[in-house]
Structure formats: structure tokens, C-alpha cells
mmCIF file of C-alpha atoms in Angstrom:
data_model
loop_
_atom_site.group_PDB
_atom_site.id
_atom_site.type_symbol
_atom_site.label_atom_id
_atom_site.label_comp_id
_atom_site.label_asym_id
_atom_site.label_seq_id
_atom_site.Cartn_x
_atom_site.Cartn_y
_atom_site.Cartn_z
ATOM 1 C CA UNK C 106 -21.799 2.530 -9.280
ATOM 2 C CA UNK C 107 -22.138 5.183 -6.595
ATOM 3 C CA UNK C 108 -19.824 4.680 -3.638
ATOM 4 C CA UNK C 109 -20.788 6.589 -0.517
ATOM 5 C CA UNK C 110 -18.521 6.283 2.525
ATOM 6 C CA UNK C 111 -20.249 9.011 4.525
ATOM 7 C CA UNK C 112 -20.062 8.265 8.240
ATOM 8 C CA UNK C 113 -17.021 6.001 7.899
ATOM 9 C CA UNK C 114 -13.591 6.783 9.326
ATOM 10 C CA UNK C 115 -10.589 5.593 7.312
ATOM 11 C CA UNK C 116 -6.946 5.353 8.341
ATOM 12 C CA UNK C 117 -4.321 5.176 5.591
ATOM 13 C CA UNK C 118 -0.796 4.494 6.802
ATOM 14 C CA UNK C 119 2.131 6.043 4.984
ATOM 15 C CA UNK C 120 -0.196 8.516 3.311
ATOM 16 C CA UNK C 121 1.815 11.730 3.117
ATOM 17 C CA UNK C 122 2.728 11.058 -0.518
ATOM 18 C CA UNK C 123 2.427 8.687 -3.462
ATOM 19 C CA UNK C 124 -0.086 5.846 -3.437
ATOM 20 C CA UNK C 125 -1.091 6.471 0.175
ATOM 21 C CA UNK C 126 -1.936 10.113 -0.472
ATOM 22 C CA UNK C 127 -3.950 9.146 -3.570
ATOM 23 C CA UNK C 128 -5.863 6.561 -1.522
ATOM 24 C CA UNK C 129 -6.607 9.123 1.183
ATOM 25 C CA UNK C 130 -7.904 11.515 -1.460
ATOM 26 C CA UNK C 131 -10.066 8.834 -3.076
ATOM 27 C CA UNK C 132 -11.632 7.777 0.219
ATOM 28 C CA UNK C 133 -12.216 11.370 1.256
ATOM 29 C CA UNK C 134 -13.790 12.219 -2.092
ATOM 30 C CA UNK C 135 -16.229 9.348 -1.477
ATOM 31 C CA UNK C 136 -17.328 10.878 1.813
ATOM 32 C CA UNK C 137 -15.129 9.203 4.410
ATOM 33 C CA UNK C 138 -13.447 10.983 7.263
ATOM 34 C CA UNK C 139 -9.786 10.327 6.474
ATOM 35 C CA UNK C 140 -6.816 10.092 8.832
ATOM 36 C CA UNK C 141 -3.504 10.808 7.141
ATOM 37 C CA UNK C 142 -0.530 9.107 8.775
ATOM 38 C CA UNK C 143 3.235 9.437 8.646
ATOM 39 C CA UNK C 144 6.167 9.718 11.037
ATOM 40 C CA UNK C 145 6.808 13.431 10.480
ATOM 41 C CA UNK C 146 4.271 15.836 11.901
ATOM 42 C CA UNK C 147 5.323 18.455 9.381
ATOM 43 C CA UNK C 148 4.751 16.159 6.398
ATOM 44 C CA UNK C 149 1.447 14.936 7.811
ATOM 45 C CA UNK C 150 0.146 18.477 8.169
ATOM 46 C CA UNK C 151 1.346 19.349 4.657
ATOM 47 C CA UNK C 152 -0.620 16.389 3.276
ATOM 48 C CA UNK C 153 -3.699 17.387 5.272
ATOM 49 C CA UNK C 154 -3.427 20.921 3.877
ATOM 50 C CA UNK C 155 -3.071 19.573 0.335
ATOM 51 C CA UNK C 156 -6.166 17.376 0.632
ATOM 52 C CA UNK C 157 -8.170 20.139 2.291
ATOM 53 C CA UNK C 158 -7.231 22.507 -0.545
ATOM 54 C CA UNK C 159 -8.653 19.945 -2.966
ATOM 55 C CA UNK C 160 -12.036 20.187 -1.262
ATOM 56 C CA UNK C 161 -11.988 17.272 1.165
ATOM 57 C CA UNK C 162 -14.170 18.256 4.091
ATOM 58 C CA UNK C 163 -12.975 15.986 6.894
ATOM 59 C CA UNK C 164 -9.256 15.189 7.010
ATOM 60 C CA UNK C 165 -7.208 14.726 10.152
ATOM 61 C CA UNK C 166 -3.501 14.147 10.599
ATOM 62 C CA UNK C 167 -2.026 11.521 12.906
ATOM 63 C CA UNK C 168 1.754 11.591 13.181
ATOM 64 C CA UNK C 169 3.023 8.264 14.540
ATOM 65 C CA UNK C 170 5.594 5.618 13.658
ATOM 66 C CA UNK C 171 3.419 2.534 13.146
ATOM 67 C CA UNK C 172 6.462 0.307 12.672
ATOM 68 C CA UNK C 173 6.758 0.131 16.464
ATOM 69 C CA UNK C 174 4.368 -0.987 19.186
ATOM 70 C CA UNK C 175 4.879 2.375 20.902
ATOM 71 C CA UNK C 176 3.929 4.222 17.725
ATOM 72 C CA UNK C 177 0.757 2.176 17.301
ATOM 73 C CA UNK C 178 -0.199 2.927 20.906
ATOM 74 C CA UNK C 179 0.352 6.632 20.230
ATOM 75 C CA UNK C 180 -1.782 6.446 17.096
ATOM 76 C CA UNK C 181 -4.684 4.653 18.790
ATOM 77 C CA UNK C 182 -4.764 7.257 21.551
ATOM 78 C CA UNK C 183 -5.591 9.794 18.854
ATOM 79 C CA UNK C 184 -7.696 7.461 16.715
ATOM 80 C CA UNK C 185 -9.243 4.735 18.883
ATOM 81 C CA UNK C 186 -11.617 3.347 16.238
ATOM 82 C CA UNK C 187 -11.700 3.160 12.450
ATOM 83 C CA UNK C 188 -14.090 1.578 9.980
ATOM 84 C CA UNK C 189 -11.581 1.301 7.139
ATOM 85 C CA UNK C 190 -7.924 0.414 7.633
ATOM 86 C CA UNK C 191 -5.543 0.684 4.699
ATOM 87 C CA UNK C 192 -2.094 -0.714 5.462
ATOM 88 C CA UNK C 193 -0.198 1.126 2.770
ATOM 89 C CA UNK C 194 3.080 1.806 4.562
ATOM 90 C CA UNK C 195 6.008 0.017 2.953
ATOM 91 C CA UNK C 196 9.660 0.352 2.002
ATOM 92 C CA UNK C 197 11.515 -0.981 -1.027
ATOM 93 C CA UNK C 198 14.948 -0.828 -2.561
ATOM 94 C CA UNK C 199 17.327 -2.645 -4.854
ATOM 95 C CA UNK C 200 20.032 -4.797 -3.210
ATOM 96 C CA UNK C 201 21.951 -7.706 -4.811
ATOM 97 C CA UNK C 202 20.541 -10.939 -3.411
ATOM 98 C CA UNK C 203 23.667 -12.135 -1.638
ATOM 99 C CA UNK C 204 24.292 -8.737 -0.053
ATOM 100 C CA UNK C 205 21.014 -8.493 1.866
ATOM 101 C CA UNK C 206 21.997 -8.581 5.536
ATOM 102 C CA UNK C 207 20.054 -10.075 8.430
ATOM 103 C CA UNK C 208 19.321 -6.551 9.644
ATOM 104 C CA UNK C 209 17.823 -5.606 6.271
ATOM 105 C CA UNK C 210 15.648 -8.729 6.257
ATOM 106 C CA UNK C 211 14.397 -7.838 9.728
ATOM 107 C CA UNK C 212 13.781 -4.210 8.801
ATOM 108 C CA UNK C 213 11.692 -5.132 5.771
ATOM 109 C CA UNK C 214 9.541 -7.535 7.757
ATOM 110 C CA UNK C 215 9.147 -5.058 10.621
ATOM 111 C CA UNK C 216 7.948 -2.290 8.305
ATOM 112 C CA UNK C 217 6.140 -4.167 5.538
ATOM 113 C CA UNK C 218 4.550 -6.985 7.536
ATOM 114 C CA UNK C 219 4.490 -6.485 11.299
ATOM 115 C CA UNK C 220 3.214 -2.903 11.085
ATOM 116 C CA UNK C 221 0.123 -4.239 9.301
ATOM 117 C CA UNK C 222 -0.284 -7.112 11.750
ATOM 118 C CA UNK C 223 -0.197 -4.753 14.735
ATOM 119 C CA UNK C 224 -2.824 -2.452 13.267
ATOM 120 C CA UNK C 225 -5.086 -5.331 12.246
ATOM 121 C CA UNK C 226 -4.922 -6.710 15.803
ATOM 122 C CA UNK C 227 -5.636 -3.228 17.146
ATOM 123 C CA UNK C 228 -8.682 -2.358 15.049
ATOM 124 C CA UNK C 229 -10.269 -5.708 14.175
ATOM 125 C CA UNK C 230 -12.009 -6.230 17.550
ATOM 126 C CA UNK C 231 -13.873 -2.923 17.283
ATOM 127 C CA UNK C 232 -14.915 -3.611 13.693
ATOM 128 C CA UNK C 233 -16.118 -7.067 14.682
ATOM 129 C CA UNK C 234 -18.129 -5.666 17.581
ATOM 130 C CA UNK C 235 -19.801 -3.138 15.267
ATOM 131 C CA UNK C 236 -20.430 -5.779 12.596
ATOM 132 C CA UNK C 237 -18.773 -3.863 9.764
ATOM 133 C CA UNK C 238 -15.265 -3.054 8.648
ATOM 134 C CA UNK C 239 -12.814 -3.035 5.779
ATOM 135 C CA UNK C 240 -9.137 -3.954 6.068
ATOM 136 C CA UNK C 241 -6.952 -3.587 2.999
ATOM 137 C CA UNK C 242 -3.250 -4.298 2.614
ATOM 138 C CA UNK C 243 -1.301 -2.791 -0.272
ATOM 139 C CA UNK C 244 0.785 -5.652 -1.616
ATOM 140 C CA UNK C 245 2.750 -5.804 -4.854
ATOM 141 C CA UNK C 246 3.286 -7.803 -8.015
ATOM 142 C CA UNK C 247 6.672 -8.512 -6.440
ATOM 143 C CA UNK C 248 4.859 -10.771 -3.969
ATOM 144 C CA UNK C 249 4.249 -13.215 -6.809
ATOM 145 C CA UNK C 250 6.961 -12.378 -9.334
ATOM 146 C CA UNK C 251 9.914 -12.057 -6.946
ATOM 147 C CA UNK C 252 12.422 -9.572 -8.427
ATOM 148 C CA UNK C 253 16.028 -10.715 -8.458
ATOM 149 C CA UNK C 254 17.126 -7.292 -7.268
ATOM 150 C CA UNK C 255 14.516 -7.103 -4.441
ATOM 151 C CA UNK C 256 14.147 -10.576 -2.940
ATOM 152 C CA UNK C 257 13.718 -9.169 0.565
ATOM 153 C CA UNK C 258 10.980 -6.788 -0.567
ATOM 154 C CA UNK C 259 9.125 -9.381 -2.619
ATOM 155 C CA UNK C 260 9.231 -11.925 0.204
ATOM 156 C CA UNK C 261 7.817 -9.408 2.678
ATOM 157 C CA UNK C 262 4.922 -8.695 0.322
ATOM 158 C CA UNK C 263 4.298 -12.427 -0.110
ATOM 159 C CA UNK C 264 4.005 -12.646 3.661
ATOM 160 C CA UNK C 265 1.501 -9.772 3.576
ATOM 161 C CA UNK C 266 -0.762 -11.806 1.278
ATOM 162 C CA UNK C 267 -0.670 -14.652 3.792
ATOM 163 C CA UNK C 268 -1.436 -12.252 6.650
ATOM 164 C CA UNK C 269 -4.464 -11.003 4.725
ATOM 165 C CA UNK C 270 -5.811 -14.461 4.010
ATOM 166 C CA UNK C 271 -5.307 -15.599 7.602
ATOM 167 C CA UNK C 272 -7.021 -12.608 9.195
ATOM 168 C CA UNK C 273 -9.895 -12.868 6.698
ATOM 169 C CA UNK C 274 -10.521 -16.336 8.144
ATOM 170 C CA UNK C 275 -10.277 -14.917 11.656
ATOM 171 C CA UNK C 276 -12.932 -12.318 10.707
ATOM 172 C CA UNK C 277 -15.208 -14.824 8.949
ATOM 173 C CA UNK C 278 -18.913 -14.103 9.362
ATOM 174 C CA UNK C 279 -18.436 -10.843 11.247
ATOM 175 C CA UNK C 280 -19.213 -8.340 8.502
ATOM 176 C CA UNK C 281 -15.544 -7.374 8.293
ATOM 177 C CA UNK C 282 -13.696 -8.038 5.037
ATOM 178 C CA UNK C 283 -9.920 -8.349 4.738
ATOM 179 C CA UNK C 284 -8.262 -8.046 1.336
ATOM 180 C CA UNK C 285 -5.010 -7.225 -0.389
ATOM 181 C CA UNK C 286 -4.440 -5.120 -3.474
ATOM 182 C CA UNK C 287 -1.620 -6.359 -5.697
ATOM 183 C CA UNK C 288 -0.282 -3.083 -7.033
ATOM 184 C CA UNK C 289 1.795 -3.186 -10.185
ATOM 185 C CA UNK C 290 4.725 -0.892 -11.023
ATOM 186 C CA UNK C 291 3.390 2.518 -10.024
ATOM 187 C CA UNK C 292 4.575 6.038 -10.809
ATOM 188 C CA UNK C 293 5.655 7.706 -7.564
ATOM 189 C CA UNK C 294 8.604 9.843 -6.564
ATOM 190 C CA UNK C 295 10.229 6.881 -4.847
ATOM 191 C CA UNK C 296 9.799 4.731 -7.929
ATOM 192 C CA UNK C 297 11.366 7.425 -10.095
ATOM 193 C CA UNK C 298 14.431 7.253 -7.853
ATOM 194 C CA UNK C 299 14.383 3.457 -8.099
ATOM 195 C CA UNK C 300 14.120 3.552 -11.892
ATOM 196 C CA UNK C 301 17.170 5.792 -12.100
ATOM 197 C CA UNK C 302 19.093 3.290 -9.975
ATOM 198 C CA UNK C 303 18.674 0.816 -12.822
ATOM 199 C CA UNK C 304 18.825 2.909 -16.013
ATOM 200 C CA UNK C 305 20.938 5.792 -17.324
ATOM 201 C CA UNK C 306 20.472 8.760 -14.966
ATOM 202 C CA UNK C 307 20.871 11.169 -17.879
ATOM 203 C CA UNK C 308 17.798 9.926 -19.729
ATOM 204 C CA UNK C 309 14.650 12.111 -19.732
ATOM 205 C CA UNK C 310 11.914 10.586 -17.570
ATOM 206 C CA UNK C 311 9.733 9.300 -20.428
ATOM 207 C CA UNK C 312 12.690 7.471 -21.964
ATOM 208 C CA UNK C 313 13.889 6.200 -18.598
ATOM 209 C CA UNK C 314 10.437 4.847 -17.792
ATOM 210 C CA UNK C 315 10.194 3.138 -21.190
ATOM 211 C CA UNK C 316 13.630 1.528 -20.817
ATOM 212 C CA UNK C 317 12.820 0.391 -17.273
ATOM 213 C CA UNK C 318 9.567 -1.272 -18.343
ATOM 214 C CA UNK C 319 11.194 -3.025 -21.305
ATOM 215 C CA UNK C 320 14.241 -4.275 -19.400
ATOM 216 C CA UNK C 321 12.945 -4.864 -15.887
ATOM 217 C CA UNK C 322 9.138 -5.200 -16.130
ATOM 218 C CA UNK C 323 8.522 -6.669 -19.616
ATOM 219 C CA UNK C 324 5.521 -8.666 -18.354
ATOM 220 C CA UNK C 325 3.416 -5.498 -18.012
ATOM 221 C CA UNK C 326 0.508 -5.459 -20.432
ATOM 222 C CA UNK C 327 0.004 -1.713 -19.873
ATOM 223 C CA UNK C 328 3.606 -1.044 -20.965
ATOM 224 C CA UNK C 329 3.647 1.963 -18.660
ATOM 225 C CA UNK C 330 3.763 2.718 -14.970
ATOM 226 C CA UNK C 331 0.414 2.783 -13.201
ATOM 227 C CA UNK C 332 -0.714 6.114 -11.751
ATOM 228 C CA UNK C 333 -1.411 6.211 -7.990
ATOM 229 C CA UNK C 334 -5.033 7.171 -8.600
ATOM 230 C CA UNK C 335 -5.563 3.871 -10.410
ATOM 231 C CA UNK C 336 -4.520 1.938 -7.308
ATOM 232 C CA UNK C 337 -6.695 4.228 -5.173
ATOM 233 C CA UNK C 338 -9.769 3.414 -7.276
ATOM 234 C CA UNK C 339 -9.455 -0.268 -6.379
ATOM 235 C CA UNK C 340 -9.012 0.542 -2.697
ATOM 236 C CA UNK C 341 -12.088 2.778 -2.669
ATOM 237 C CA UNK C 342 -14.153 -0.040 -4.170
ATOM 238 C CA UNK C 343 -12.872 -2.583 -1.621
ATOM 239 C CA UNK C 344 -13.748 -0.084 1.124
ATOM 240 C CA UNK C 345 -17.353 0.148 0.000
ATOM 241 C CA UNK C 346 -20.602 -1.681 0.696
ATOM 242 C CA UNK C 347 -20.527 -2.882 -2.896
ATOM 243 C CA UNK C 348 -17.480 -5.081 -2.193
ATOM 244 C CA UNK C 349 -19.214 -7.046 0.574
ATOM 245 C CA UNK C 350 -18.739 -10.444 -1.121
ATOM 246 C CA UNK C 351 -14.977 -9.990 -1.587
ATOM 247 C CA UNK C 352 -12.818 -11.086 1.335
ATOM 248 C CA UNK C 353 -9.608 -13.021 1.787
ATOM 249 C CA UNK C 354 -8.694 -11.977 -1.734
ATOM 250 C CA UNK C 355 -5.583 -10.692 -3.457
ATOM 251 C CA UNK C 356 -7.133 -8.335 -5.998
ATOM 252 C CA UNK C 357 -4.914 -7.225 -8.848
ATOM 253 C CA UNK C 358 -4.386 -3.643 -9.969
ATOM 254 C CA UNK C 359 -1.147 -4.567 -11.674
ATOM 255 C CA UNK C 360 -1.586 -3.609 -15.310
ATOM 256 C CA UNK C 361 -1.575 -7.285 -16.243
ATOM 257 C CA UNK C 362 1.943 -7.716 -14.902
ATOM 258 C CA UNK C 363 1.303 -11.028 -13.137
ATOM 259 C CA UNK C 364 0.938 -13.732 -15.784
ATOM 260 C CA UNK C 365 -2.099 -15.446 -14.332
ATOM 261 C CA UNK C 366 -5.718 -16.046 -15.317
ATOM 262 C CA UNK C 367 -6.742 -15.834 -11.643
ATOM 263 C CA UNK C 368 -7.249 -12.490 -9.841
#
């Protein structure tokens, strides 16, 4: 399968590191013009430089806080139209269930859910008018298998699946597809920090990862953390012409973590 995104502009939120950066690289390597986004101008430019050094020909940086309406307005001034929107931005963290405050609940929904909703509302009309577009939300296995130590995070990702399905119906018949990717436990710097919150901080990384998977993610059929590039591969496919019959879906790239025979 040859995926060619030449002539398409893609925005990946939260793409200065980790999964978002891998997605930006994958889309750019397939020919798309890629907009890297983050709150810090310095980190955005560092990510742009990193991708450019890897041979990507058309990468731009857009520093804006998309968790606020003001930030989205700032972003759209710089990037008024996109063909591919990847809502990757998200926060996570371990908090005992009964200690999650109202403010934390609100913060997780503002960042993990409403930021995506705002950007979908912003860019969907233009995609619909042009008769083509791809909108992809990065969800999580935690949306389905709610972790005891991250109820607020899991619930926000469940809501993101519902947002995806609802907007796919809103875009029905327009040539725009709206999908979610259910990402499994993935190896990023933030996840390394999270792992060491739960296992012995003195363990070497390979041992810490193994203990984490056995104790906290035993459902994984991979028995290892997923690499960001493996999530990016799914996103690149869903961004392509070849995925035209897939919409309103929650597509799994979870290493078999979710115990289900459905996608």
C-alpha cells in the first residue's frame, strides 16, 4: 500500500514530543505539509528543527494553547485551513479515585475533550465545503478499561470516543471521515515517569517496564510498551485515501490490551 499525502496540510496537536511528534513525522514522510503544535514556541521550533533534520520538506510550527478558545483563535489565524486534523493533545496522571478534586475533573475534560471539540468545530466546515477531510482523535485503552488509579483520565477518553462518533454522524456523506485511535500503553518520556510512580524507582528501565506490564497492564498481548511509531502508522493510514470507508470508528492500536473481538 502506497500512501501519498502530497498536497494535504495536517495539524497535530501536542506534537513537540512522544506520540504527537511521531505522528507528525509519519504524516510528513508520506508527503503532507505538517503543522507542529505546542504551547511553548521554543519547544515547537525545536520539534520543527528535529523533523527538518530528518528530511521532512514542509514542516511549520504553530505555538498556541489549544485548551482555550483564545488559543484556538490564535492558531487558526496562522493556520486557517487543514485537510487532516489529529487531536493528540492530552494529559494523564495517577491519582487515588477518592482524591480527584472537582478542579482536576474539569481540567482533564478541558484538555482531553473540549480542546478536540473546539478544533473539530473550527475545521470541519472547511473540510465539508471542500468535500474531503480526515479528523482523528487519539484515545486510549483506558477509555474502555478504566484504570483504578486514573478514573478521571479514562473517563475523559471515553468521552472522546463519543465525540468522535457524534461528529462522524454530523459529517455523514460529506467526504470527511472522523475516527479515533485507541492507543495502548505506549513508550514515551511521560509514560516512563508514570511507570516509576508505580514501581521501584531504582529498577533499570527494562525491568521497570516488565514489572509495570505484569502488575498494572497484564491484559496486554504484546507484553511490552508500544512504540510511538506504531501508533503513528495507524494514524497515517486513517489520514489516507485508502481509509475512505472507515468513519465513526474506534480503531485499536493497543497491542491487544482491550479484551474484545471487535475493533
